[in-house]
Tab-separated table of C-alpha atoms and ligand atoms in Angstrom:
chain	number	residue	atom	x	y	z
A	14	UNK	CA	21.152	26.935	-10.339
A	15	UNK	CA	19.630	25.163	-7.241
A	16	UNK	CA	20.126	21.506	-7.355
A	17	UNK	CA	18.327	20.477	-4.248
A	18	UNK	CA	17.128	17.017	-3.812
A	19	UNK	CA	14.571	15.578	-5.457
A	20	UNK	CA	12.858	12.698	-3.268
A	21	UNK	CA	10.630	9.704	-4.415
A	22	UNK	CA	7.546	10.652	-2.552
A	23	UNK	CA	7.775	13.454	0.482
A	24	UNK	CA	5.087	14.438	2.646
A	25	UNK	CA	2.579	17.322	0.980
A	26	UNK	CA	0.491	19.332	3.556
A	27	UNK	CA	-2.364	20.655	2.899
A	28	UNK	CA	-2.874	23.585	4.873
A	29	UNK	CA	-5.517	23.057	6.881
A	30	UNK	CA	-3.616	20.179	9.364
A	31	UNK	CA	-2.543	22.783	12.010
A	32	UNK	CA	-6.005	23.709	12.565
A	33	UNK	CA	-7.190	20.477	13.681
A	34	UNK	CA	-3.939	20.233	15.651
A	35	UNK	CA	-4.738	23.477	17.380
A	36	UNK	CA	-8.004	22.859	18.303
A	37	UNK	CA	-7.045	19.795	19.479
A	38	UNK	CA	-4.559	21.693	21.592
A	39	UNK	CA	-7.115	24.043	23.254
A	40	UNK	CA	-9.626	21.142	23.988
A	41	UNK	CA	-6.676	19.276	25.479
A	42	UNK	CA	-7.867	15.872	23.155
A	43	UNK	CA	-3.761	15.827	23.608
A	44	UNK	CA	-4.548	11.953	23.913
A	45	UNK	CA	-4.789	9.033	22.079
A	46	UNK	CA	-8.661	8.676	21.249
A	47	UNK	CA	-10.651	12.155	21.048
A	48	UNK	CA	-12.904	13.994	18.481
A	49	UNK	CA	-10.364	14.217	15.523
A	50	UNK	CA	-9.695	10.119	15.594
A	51	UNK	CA	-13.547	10.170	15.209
A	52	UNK	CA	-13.493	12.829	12.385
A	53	UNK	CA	-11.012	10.916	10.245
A	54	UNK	CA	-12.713	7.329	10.829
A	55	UNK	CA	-15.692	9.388	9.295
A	56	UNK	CA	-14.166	11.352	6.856
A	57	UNK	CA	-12.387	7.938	5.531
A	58	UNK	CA	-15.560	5.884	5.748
A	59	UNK	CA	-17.271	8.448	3.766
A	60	UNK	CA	-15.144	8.642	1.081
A	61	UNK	CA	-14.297	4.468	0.828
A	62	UNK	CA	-18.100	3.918	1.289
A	63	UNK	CA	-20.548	6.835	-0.448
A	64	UNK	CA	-17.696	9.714	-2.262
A	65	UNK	CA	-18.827	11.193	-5.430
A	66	UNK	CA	-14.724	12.189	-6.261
A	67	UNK	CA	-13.557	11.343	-9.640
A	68	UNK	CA	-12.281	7.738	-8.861
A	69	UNK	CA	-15.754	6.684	-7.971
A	70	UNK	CA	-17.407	5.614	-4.402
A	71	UNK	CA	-18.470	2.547	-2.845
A	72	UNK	CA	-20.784	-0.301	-5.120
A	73	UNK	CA	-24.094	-0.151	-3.652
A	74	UNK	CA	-24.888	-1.991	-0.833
A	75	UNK	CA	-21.161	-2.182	0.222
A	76	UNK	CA	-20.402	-0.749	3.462
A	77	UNK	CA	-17.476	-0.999	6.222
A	78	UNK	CA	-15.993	0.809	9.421
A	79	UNK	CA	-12.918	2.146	9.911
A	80	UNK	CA	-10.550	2.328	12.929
A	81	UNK	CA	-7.690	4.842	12.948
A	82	UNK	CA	-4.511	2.626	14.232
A	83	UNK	CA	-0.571	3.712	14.619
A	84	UNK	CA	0.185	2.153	11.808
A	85	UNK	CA	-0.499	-0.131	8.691
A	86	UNK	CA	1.304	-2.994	9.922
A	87	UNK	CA	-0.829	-2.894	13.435
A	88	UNK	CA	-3.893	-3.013	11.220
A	89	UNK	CA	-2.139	-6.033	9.519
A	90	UNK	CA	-2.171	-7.409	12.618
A	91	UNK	CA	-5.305	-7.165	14.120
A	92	UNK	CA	-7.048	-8.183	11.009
A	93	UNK	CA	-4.833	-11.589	11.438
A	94	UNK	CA	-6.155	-11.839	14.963
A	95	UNK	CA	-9.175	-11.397	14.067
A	96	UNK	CA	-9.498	-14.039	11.185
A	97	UNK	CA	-7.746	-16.747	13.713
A	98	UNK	CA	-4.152	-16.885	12.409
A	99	UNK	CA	-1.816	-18.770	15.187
A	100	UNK	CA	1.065	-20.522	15.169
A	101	UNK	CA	2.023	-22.483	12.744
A	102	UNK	CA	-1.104	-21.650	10.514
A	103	UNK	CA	0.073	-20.779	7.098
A	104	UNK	CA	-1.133	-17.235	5.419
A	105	UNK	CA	-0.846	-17.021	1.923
A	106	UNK	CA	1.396	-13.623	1.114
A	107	UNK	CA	2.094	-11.626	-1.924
A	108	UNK	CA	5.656	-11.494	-2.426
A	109	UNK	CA	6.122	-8.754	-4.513
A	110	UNK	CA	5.695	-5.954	-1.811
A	111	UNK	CA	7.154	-4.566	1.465
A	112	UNK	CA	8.180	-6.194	4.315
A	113	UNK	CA	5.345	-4.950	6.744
A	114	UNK	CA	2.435	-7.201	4.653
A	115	UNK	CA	4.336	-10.252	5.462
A	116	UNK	CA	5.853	-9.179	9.233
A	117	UNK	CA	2.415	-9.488	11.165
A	118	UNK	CA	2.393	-13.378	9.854
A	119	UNK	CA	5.355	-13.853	12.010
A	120	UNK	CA	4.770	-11.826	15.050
A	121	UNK	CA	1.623	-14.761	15.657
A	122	UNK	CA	4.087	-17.332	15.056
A	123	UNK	CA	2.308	-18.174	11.578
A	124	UNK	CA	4.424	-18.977	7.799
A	125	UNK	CA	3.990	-16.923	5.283
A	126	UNK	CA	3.582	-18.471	1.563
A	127	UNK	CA	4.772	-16.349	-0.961
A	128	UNK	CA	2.943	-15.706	-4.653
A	129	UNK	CA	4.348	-14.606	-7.484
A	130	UNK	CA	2.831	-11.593	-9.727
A	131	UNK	CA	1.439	-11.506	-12.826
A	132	UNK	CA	2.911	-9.366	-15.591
A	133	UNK	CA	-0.199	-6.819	-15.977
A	134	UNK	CA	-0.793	-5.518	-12.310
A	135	UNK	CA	2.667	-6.512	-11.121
A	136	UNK	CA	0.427	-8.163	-7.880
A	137	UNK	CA	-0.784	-11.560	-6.333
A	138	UNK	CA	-0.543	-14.035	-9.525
A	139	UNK	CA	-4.370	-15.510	-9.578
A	140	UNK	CA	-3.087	-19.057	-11.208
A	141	UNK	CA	-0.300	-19.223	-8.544
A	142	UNK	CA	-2.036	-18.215	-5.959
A	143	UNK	CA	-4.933	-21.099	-6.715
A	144	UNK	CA	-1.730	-23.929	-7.430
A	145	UNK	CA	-0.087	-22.923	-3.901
A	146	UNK	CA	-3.443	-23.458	-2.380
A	147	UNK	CA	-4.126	-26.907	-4.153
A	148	UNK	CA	-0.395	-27.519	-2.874
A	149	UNK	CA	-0.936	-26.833	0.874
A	150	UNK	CA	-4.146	-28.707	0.819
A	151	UNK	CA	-2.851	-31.730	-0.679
A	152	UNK	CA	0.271	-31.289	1.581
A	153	UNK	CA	-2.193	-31.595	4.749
A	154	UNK	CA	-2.523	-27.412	5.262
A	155	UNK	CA	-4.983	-24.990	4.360
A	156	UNK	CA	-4.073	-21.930	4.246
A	157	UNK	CA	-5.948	-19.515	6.916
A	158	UNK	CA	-6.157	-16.095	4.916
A	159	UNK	CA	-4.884	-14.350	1.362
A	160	UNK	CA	-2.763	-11.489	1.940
A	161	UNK	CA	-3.176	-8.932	-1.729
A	162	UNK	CA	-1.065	-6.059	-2.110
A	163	UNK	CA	-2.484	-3.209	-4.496
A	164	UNK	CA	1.057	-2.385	-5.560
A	165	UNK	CA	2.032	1.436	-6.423
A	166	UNK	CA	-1.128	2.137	-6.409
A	167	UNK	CA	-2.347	-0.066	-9.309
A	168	UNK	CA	-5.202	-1.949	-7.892
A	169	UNK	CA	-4.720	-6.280	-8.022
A	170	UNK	CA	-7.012	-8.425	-9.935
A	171	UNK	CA	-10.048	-8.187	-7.741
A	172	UNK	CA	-12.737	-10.286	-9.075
A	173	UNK	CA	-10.213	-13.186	-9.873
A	174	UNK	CA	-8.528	-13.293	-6.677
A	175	UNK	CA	-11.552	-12.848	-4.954
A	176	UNK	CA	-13.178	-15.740	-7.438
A	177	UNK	CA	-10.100	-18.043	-5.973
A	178	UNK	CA	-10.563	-17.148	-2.622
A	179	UNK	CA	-14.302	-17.995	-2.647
A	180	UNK	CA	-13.719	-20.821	-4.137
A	181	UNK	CA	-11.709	-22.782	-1.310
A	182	UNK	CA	-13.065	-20.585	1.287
A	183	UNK	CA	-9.886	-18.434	2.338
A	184	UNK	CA	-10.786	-14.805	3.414
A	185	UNK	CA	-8.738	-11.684	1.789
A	186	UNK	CA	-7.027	-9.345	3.887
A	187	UNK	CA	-6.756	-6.343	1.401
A	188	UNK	CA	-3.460	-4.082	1.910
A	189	UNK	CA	-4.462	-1.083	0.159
A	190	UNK	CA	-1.500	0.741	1.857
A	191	UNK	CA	-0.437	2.403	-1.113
A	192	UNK	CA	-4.282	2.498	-3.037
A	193	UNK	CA	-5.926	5.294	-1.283
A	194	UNK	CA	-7.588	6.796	-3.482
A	195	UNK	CA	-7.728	3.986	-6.828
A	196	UNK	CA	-10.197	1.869	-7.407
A	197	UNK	CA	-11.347	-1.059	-9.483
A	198	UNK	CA	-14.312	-1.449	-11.672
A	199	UNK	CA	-15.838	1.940	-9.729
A	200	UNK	CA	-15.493	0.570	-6.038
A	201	UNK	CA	-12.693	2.222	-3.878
A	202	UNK	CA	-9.528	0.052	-3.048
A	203	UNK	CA	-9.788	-0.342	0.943
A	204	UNK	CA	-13.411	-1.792	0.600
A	205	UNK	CA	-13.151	-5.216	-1.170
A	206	UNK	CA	-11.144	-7.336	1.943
A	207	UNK	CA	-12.351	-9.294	4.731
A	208	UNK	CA	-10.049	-6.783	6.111
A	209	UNK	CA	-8.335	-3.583	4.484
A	210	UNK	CA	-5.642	-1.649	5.606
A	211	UNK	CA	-4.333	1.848	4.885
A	212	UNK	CA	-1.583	3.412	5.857
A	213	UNK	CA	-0.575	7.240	6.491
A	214	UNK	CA	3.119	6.794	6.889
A	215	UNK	CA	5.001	9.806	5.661
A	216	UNK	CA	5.984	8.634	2.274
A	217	UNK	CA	2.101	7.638	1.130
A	218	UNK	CA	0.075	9.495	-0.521
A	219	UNK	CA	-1.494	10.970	2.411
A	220	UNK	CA	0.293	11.356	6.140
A	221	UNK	CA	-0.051	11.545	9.456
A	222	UNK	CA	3.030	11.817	9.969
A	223	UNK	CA	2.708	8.013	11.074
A	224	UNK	CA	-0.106	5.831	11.115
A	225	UNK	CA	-2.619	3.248	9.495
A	226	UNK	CA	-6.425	1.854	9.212
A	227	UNK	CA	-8.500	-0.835	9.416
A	228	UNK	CA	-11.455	-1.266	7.784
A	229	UNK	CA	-14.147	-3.658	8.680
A	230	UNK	CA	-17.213	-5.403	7.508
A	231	UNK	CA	-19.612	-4.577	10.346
A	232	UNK	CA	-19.644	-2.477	13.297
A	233	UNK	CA	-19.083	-5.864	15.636
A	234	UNK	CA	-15.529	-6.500	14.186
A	235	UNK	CA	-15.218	-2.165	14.349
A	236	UNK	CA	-15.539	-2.915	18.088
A	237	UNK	CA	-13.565	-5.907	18.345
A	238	UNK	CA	-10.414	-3.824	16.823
A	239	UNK	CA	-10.874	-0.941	18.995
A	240	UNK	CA	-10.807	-3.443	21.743
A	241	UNK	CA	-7.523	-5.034	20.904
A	242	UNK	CA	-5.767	-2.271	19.809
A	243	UNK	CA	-6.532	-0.745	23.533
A	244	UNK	CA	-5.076	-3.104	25.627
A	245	UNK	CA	-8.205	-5.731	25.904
A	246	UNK	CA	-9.819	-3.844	29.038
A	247	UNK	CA	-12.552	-6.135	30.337
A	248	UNK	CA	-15.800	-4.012	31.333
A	249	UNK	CA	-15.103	-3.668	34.863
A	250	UNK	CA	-14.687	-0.289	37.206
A	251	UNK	CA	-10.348	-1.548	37.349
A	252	UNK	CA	-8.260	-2.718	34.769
A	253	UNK	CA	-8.909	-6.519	34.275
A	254	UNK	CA	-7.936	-8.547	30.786
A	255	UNK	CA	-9.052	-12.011	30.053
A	256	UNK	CA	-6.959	-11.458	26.681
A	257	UNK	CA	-4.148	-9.960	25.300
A	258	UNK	CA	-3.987	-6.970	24.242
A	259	UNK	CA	-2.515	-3.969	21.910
A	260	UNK	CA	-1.545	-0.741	22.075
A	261	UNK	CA	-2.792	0.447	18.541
A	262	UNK	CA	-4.530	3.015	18.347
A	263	UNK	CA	-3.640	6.200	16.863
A	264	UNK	CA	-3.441	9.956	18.590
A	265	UNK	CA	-5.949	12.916	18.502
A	266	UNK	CA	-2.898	15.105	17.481
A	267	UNK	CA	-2.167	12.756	14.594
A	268	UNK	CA	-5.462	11.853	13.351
A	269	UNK	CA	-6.127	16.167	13.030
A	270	UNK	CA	-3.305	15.737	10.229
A	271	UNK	CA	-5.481	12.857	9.094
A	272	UNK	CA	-8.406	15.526	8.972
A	273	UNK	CA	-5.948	18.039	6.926
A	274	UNK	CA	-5.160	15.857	4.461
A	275	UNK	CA	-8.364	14.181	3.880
A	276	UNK	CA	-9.504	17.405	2.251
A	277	UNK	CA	-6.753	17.328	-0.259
A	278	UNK	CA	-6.649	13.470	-0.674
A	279	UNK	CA	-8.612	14.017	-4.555
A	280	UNK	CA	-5.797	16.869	-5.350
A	281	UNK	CA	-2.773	14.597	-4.556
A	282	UNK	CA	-4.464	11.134	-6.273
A	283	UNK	CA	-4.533	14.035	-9.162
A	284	UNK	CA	-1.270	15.071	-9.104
A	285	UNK	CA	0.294	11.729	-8.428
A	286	UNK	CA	-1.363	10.599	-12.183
A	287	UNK	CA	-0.206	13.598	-13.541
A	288	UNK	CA	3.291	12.741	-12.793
A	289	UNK	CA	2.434	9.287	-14.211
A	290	UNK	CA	1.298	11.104	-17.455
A	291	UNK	CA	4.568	12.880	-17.281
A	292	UNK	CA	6.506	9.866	-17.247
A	293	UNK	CA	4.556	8.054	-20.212
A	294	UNK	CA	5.360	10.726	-22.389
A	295	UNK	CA	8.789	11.423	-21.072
A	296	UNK	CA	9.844	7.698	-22.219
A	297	UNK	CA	7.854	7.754	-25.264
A	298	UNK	CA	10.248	8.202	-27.701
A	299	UNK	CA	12.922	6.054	-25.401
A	300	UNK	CA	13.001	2.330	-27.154
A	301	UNK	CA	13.612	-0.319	-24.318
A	302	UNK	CA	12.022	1.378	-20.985
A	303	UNK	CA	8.008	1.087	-20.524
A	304	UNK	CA	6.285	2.839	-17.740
A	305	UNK	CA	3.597	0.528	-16.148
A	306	UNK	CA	0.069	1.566	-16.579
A	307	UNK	CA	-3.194	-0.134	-15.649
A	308	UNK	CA	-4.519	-3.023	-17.955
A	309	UNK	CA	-7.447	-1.095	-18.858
A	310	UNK	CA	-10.493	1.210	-17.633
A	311	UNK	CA	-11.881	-1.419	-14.834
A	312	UNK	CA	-8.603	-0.002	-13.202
A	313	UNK	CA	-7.883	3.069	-11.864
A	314	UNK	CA	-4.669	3.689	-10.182
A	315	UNK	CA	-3.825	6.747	-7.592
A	316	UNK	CA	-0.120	6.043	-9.411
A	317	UNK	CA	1.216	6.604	-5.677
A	318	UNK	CA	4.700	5.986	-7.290
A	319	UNK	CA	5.242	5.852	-11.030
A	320	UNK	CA	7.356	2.810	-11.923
A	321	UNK	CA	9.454	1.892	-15.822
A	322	UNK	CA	10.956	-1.184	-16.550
A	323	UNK	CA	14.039	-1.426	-18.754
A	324	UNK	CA	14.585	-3.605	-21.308
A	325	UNK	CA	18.770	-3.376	-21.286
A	326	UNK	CA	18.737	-5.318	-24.571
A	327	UNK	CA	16.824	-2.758	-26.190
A	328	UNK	CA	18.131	0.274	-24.810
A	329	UNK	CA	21.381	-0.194	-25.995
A	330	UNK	CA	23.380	-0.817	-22.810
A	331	UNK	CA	21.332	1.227	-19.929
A	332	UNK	CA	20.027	-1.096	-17.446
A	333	UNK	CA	17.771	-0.006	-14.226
A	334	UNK	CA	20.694	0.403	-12.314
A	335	UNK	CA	22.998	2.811	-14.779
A	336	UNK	CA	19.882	4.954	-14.899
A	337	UNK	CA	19.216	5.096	-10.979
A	338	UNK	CA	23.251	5.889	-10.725
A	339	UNK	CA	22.901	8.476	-13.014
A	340	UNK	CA	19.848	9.978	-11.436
A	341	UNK	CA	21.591	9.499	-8.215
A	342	UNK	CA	24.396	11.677	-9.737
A	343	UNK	CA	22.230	14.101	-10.396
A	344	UNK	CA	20.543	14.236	-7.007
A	345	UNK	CA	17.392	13.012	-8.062
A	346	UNK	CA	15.761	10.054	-6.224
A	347	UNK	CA	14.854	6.461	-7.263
A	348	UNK	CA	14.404	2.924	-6.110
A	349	UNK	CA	14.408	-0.411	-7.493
A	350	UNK	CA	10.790	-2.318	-6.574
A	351	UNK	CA	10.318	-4.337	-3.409
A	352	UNK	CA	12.824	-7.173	-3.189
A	353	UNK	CA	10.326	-9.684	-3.476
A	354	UNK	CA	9.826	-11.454	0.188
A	355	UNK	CA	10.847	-15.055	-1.092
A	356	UNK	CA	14.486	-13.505	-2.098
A	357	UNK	CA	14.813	-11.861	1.601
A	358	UNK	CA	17.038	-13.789	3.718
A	359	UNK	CA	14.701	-13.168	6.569
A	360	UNK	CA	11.910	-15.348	4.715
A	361	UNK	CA	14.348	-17.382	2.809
A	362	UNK	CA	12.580	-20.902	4.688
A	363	UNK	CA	9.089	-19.800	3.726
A	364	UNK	CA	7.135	-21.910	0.635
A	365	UNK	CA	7.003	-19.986	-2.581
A	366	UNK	CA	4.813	-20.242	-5.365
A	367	UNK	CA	5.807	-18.724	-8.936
A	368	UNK	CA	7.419	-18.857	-12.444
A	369	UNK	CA	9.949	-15.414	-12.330
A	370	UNK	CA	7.777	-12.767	-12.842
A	371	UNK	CA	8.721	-11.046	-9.342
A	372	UNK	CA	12.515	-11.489	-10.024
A	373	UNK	CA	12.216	-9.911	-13.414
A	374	UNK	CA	9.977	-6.997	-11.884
A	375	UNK	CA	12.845	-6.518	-9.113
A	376	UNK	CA	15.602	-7.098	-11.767
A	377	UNK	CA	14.539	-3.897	-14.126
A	378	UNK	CA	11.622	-1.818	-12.122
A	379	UNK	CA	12.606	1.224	-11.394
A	380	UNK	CA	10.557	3.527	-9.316
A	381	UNK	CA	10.971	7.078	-10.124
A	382	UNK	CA	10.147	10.748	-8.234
A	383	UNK	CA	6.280	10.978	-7.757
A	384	UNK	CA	5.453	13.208	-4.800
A	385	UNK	CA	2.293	15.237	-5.656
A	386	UNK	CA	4.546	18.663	-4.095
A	387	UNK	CA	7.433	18.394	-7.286
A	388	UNK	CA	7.276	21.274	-9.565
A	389	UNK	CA	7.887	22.293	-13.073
A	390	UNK	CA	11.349	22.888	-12.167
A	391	UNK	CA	11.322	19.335	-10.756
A	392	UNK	CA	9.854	17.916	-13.420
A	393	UNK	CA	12.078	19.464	-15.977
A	394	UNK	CA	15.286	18.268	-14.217
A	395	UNK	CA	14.154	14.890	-13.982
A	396	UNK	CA	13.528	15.345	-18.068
A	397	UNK	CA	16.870	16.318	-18.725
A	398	UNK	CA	18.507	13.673	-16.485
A	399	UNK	CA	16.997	10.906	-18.347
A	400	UNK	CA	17.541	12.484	-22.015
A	401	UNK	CA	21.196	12.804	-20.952
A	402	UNK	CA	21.239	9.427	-19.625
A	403	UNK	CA	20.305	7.519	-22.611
A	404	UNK	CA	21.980	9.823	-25.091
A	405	UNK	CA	25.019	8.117	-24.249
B	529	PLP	C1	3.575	1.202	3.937
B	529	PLP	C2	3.071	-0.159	3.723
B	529	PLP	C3	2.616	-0.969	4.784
B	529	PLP	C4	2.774	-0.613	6.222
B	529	PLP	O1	2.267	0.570	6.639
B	529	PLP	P1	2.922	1.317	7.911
B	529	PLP	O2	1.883	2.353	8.202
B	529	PLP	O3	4.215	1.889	7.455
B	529	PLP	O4	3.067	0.331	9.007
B	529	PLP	C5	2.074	-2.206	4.482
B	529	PLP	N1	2.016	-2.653	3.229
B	529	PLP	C6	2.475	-1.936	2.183
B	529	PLP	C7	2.356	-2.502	0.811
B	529	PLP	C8	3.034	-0.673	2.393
B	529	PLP	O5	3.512	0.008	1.355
């Protein structure tokens, strides 16, 4: 019997990628910029903005641009620029995430503040995040933007973080990295920031093999991106710059997988929350481990990676990390959550705001296979590994 790996979350092609690549071959669009860059900013706008796909389109009267970059941590970047982050500003940060939503925050010289999660998103804490701000206010600071992470997919509490931010005037730069695709009270995750960002690296739940978005409010700030992520050319007939600039932007070749994969996004959100399903009634019967779902029907998660917590007390002895062994044993894939960016030594001199909810999550969160491309076979190995494990 074949007992080849079986990976977290793998890239998934679509089919149709190579065409785009081809044509953009024969037109010799073998450049950054081109028509397929313009074809996914569309294809992307149309589907954050006006979709009729089961997750639900844009609220009315919402509306945005998009600019296909390298990557999500470049649109990170840019959408710090752009909101006036510099040195020695402070940026408040979810911690509970990857390292790339807290990295741009010290490429400009800025601190990042870290906020703990609350229990039923797993993301940015709303009562933490609003003490941290008192905090850095009283302390002589405020805080120049809100950095929320839709974690896993699940989107973060919207209209409470957004009710915080209004409140003390702090703009929200929305990393919906790993949210393409879920959305929250019918409006698509990538639409609700200041700034969003997406990104197609190959693990997400779409790929370009590498590469990221930002999405804007208006077409002046779509402008304003393209200009920084291309090297802040002056208009002149030579090549003068009264500013820095980037080199951002993402290729014609890539963006044509962008294309490819935009018509399968709805399949892979799909089969991402069936492997979610898969996993709630896998553990079912399995006292002690819970797999995280949304709090209720305002949220609707793309489940980009299906995560369990274990409760070692009440499993009888398995913990999160005898299970991962054991899966590991059995060549099947899975990670602990993010180390939470206030335990990373790299950030261990930034402020942090919270009461253990991030430790715990990193402590027993598991995250477990949930590529859209595993099959019954997959699925059933992955059943038998965890029977097995907690038989003992
Ligand atoms: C992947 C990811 C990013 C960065 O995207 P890249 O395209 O890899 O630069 C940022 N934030 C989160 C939460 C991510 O998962």
């Amino acid at each position: 019997m074949s007992n080849e790996k079986i990976w977290l979350s793998s890239p998934h092609m679509g089919g149709k990628e190579q065409e785009f690549i081809n044509e953009a071959f024969k037109q010799n669009w073998v450049a950054p910029l081109g028509p397929n860059v313009n074809g996914f900013e569309e294809d992307i706008k149309k589907y954050l903005f006006n979709d009729s796909s089961p997750s639900g389109g844009g609220r009315e009267g919402d509306s945005g641009e998009v600019v296909a970059l390298s990557s999500g941590t470049a649109a990170l970047h840019l959408a710090l620029i752009q909101l006036g982050v510099e040195r020695g500003d402070e940026v408040l940060c979810q911690s509970m995430t990857f390292a790339a939503s807290a990295n741009p925050i010290v490429y400009l010289g800025a601190i990042p503040v870290f906020i703990d999660s609350e229990e039923e998103t797993l993301n940015i804490c709303p009562e933490e995040l609003e003490r941290a701000i008192e905090d850095r206010i009283a302390k002589g600071k405020k805080p120049k933007a809100i950095i929320a992470v839709h974690l896993y997919g699940t989107p973060y509490k919207v209209d409470e973080v957004n009710q915080v931010a209004s409140t003390y005037g702090i703009p929200v730069i929305e990393d919906s990295a790993e949210a393409l695709g879920s959305s929250y009270k019918g409006q698509k995750c990538g639409s609700f920031g200041e700034f969003s960002i997406l990104s197609f690296n190959g693990n997400k739940i779409i790929t370009t093999s590498g590469g990221g978005a930002l999405v804007t409010k208006s077409q002046k700030a779509k402008e304003r991106t393209i200009f920084l992520a291309t090297q802040a050319r002056d208009a002149a007939p030579y090549y003068q710059h009264s500013e820095i600039g980037y080199n951002y932007r993402l290729s014609n070749v890539s963006a044509g997988i962008g294309r490819g994969q935009m018509l399968v996004l709805d399949d892979r959100v799909a089969a991402r929350r069936a492997m979610h399903e898969f996993y709630v009634d896998l553990f079912n019967d399995i006292e002690g481990v819970e797999v995280h779902s949304v709090p209720d029907n305002d949220y609707f998660s793309n489940h980009w990676l299906s995560v369990i917590r274990v409760n070692e007390k009440q499993t009888g002895g398995i913990n999160r990390e005898k299970l991962r062994l054991f899966l590991e044993e059995n060549n099947i894939e899975s990670r602990p959550l993010w180390k939470p960016m206030h335990m990373q030594p790299v950030f261990k001199d930034s402020p942090y705001y919270g009461k253990g909810v991030a430790e715990a999550l990193f402590e027993n969160g598991l995250c477990l296979p949930s590529g859209s491309n595993l099959s019954d076979k997959d699925r059933d190995r992955i059943s038998r590994a965890v029977m097995e494990c907690f038989k003992k």
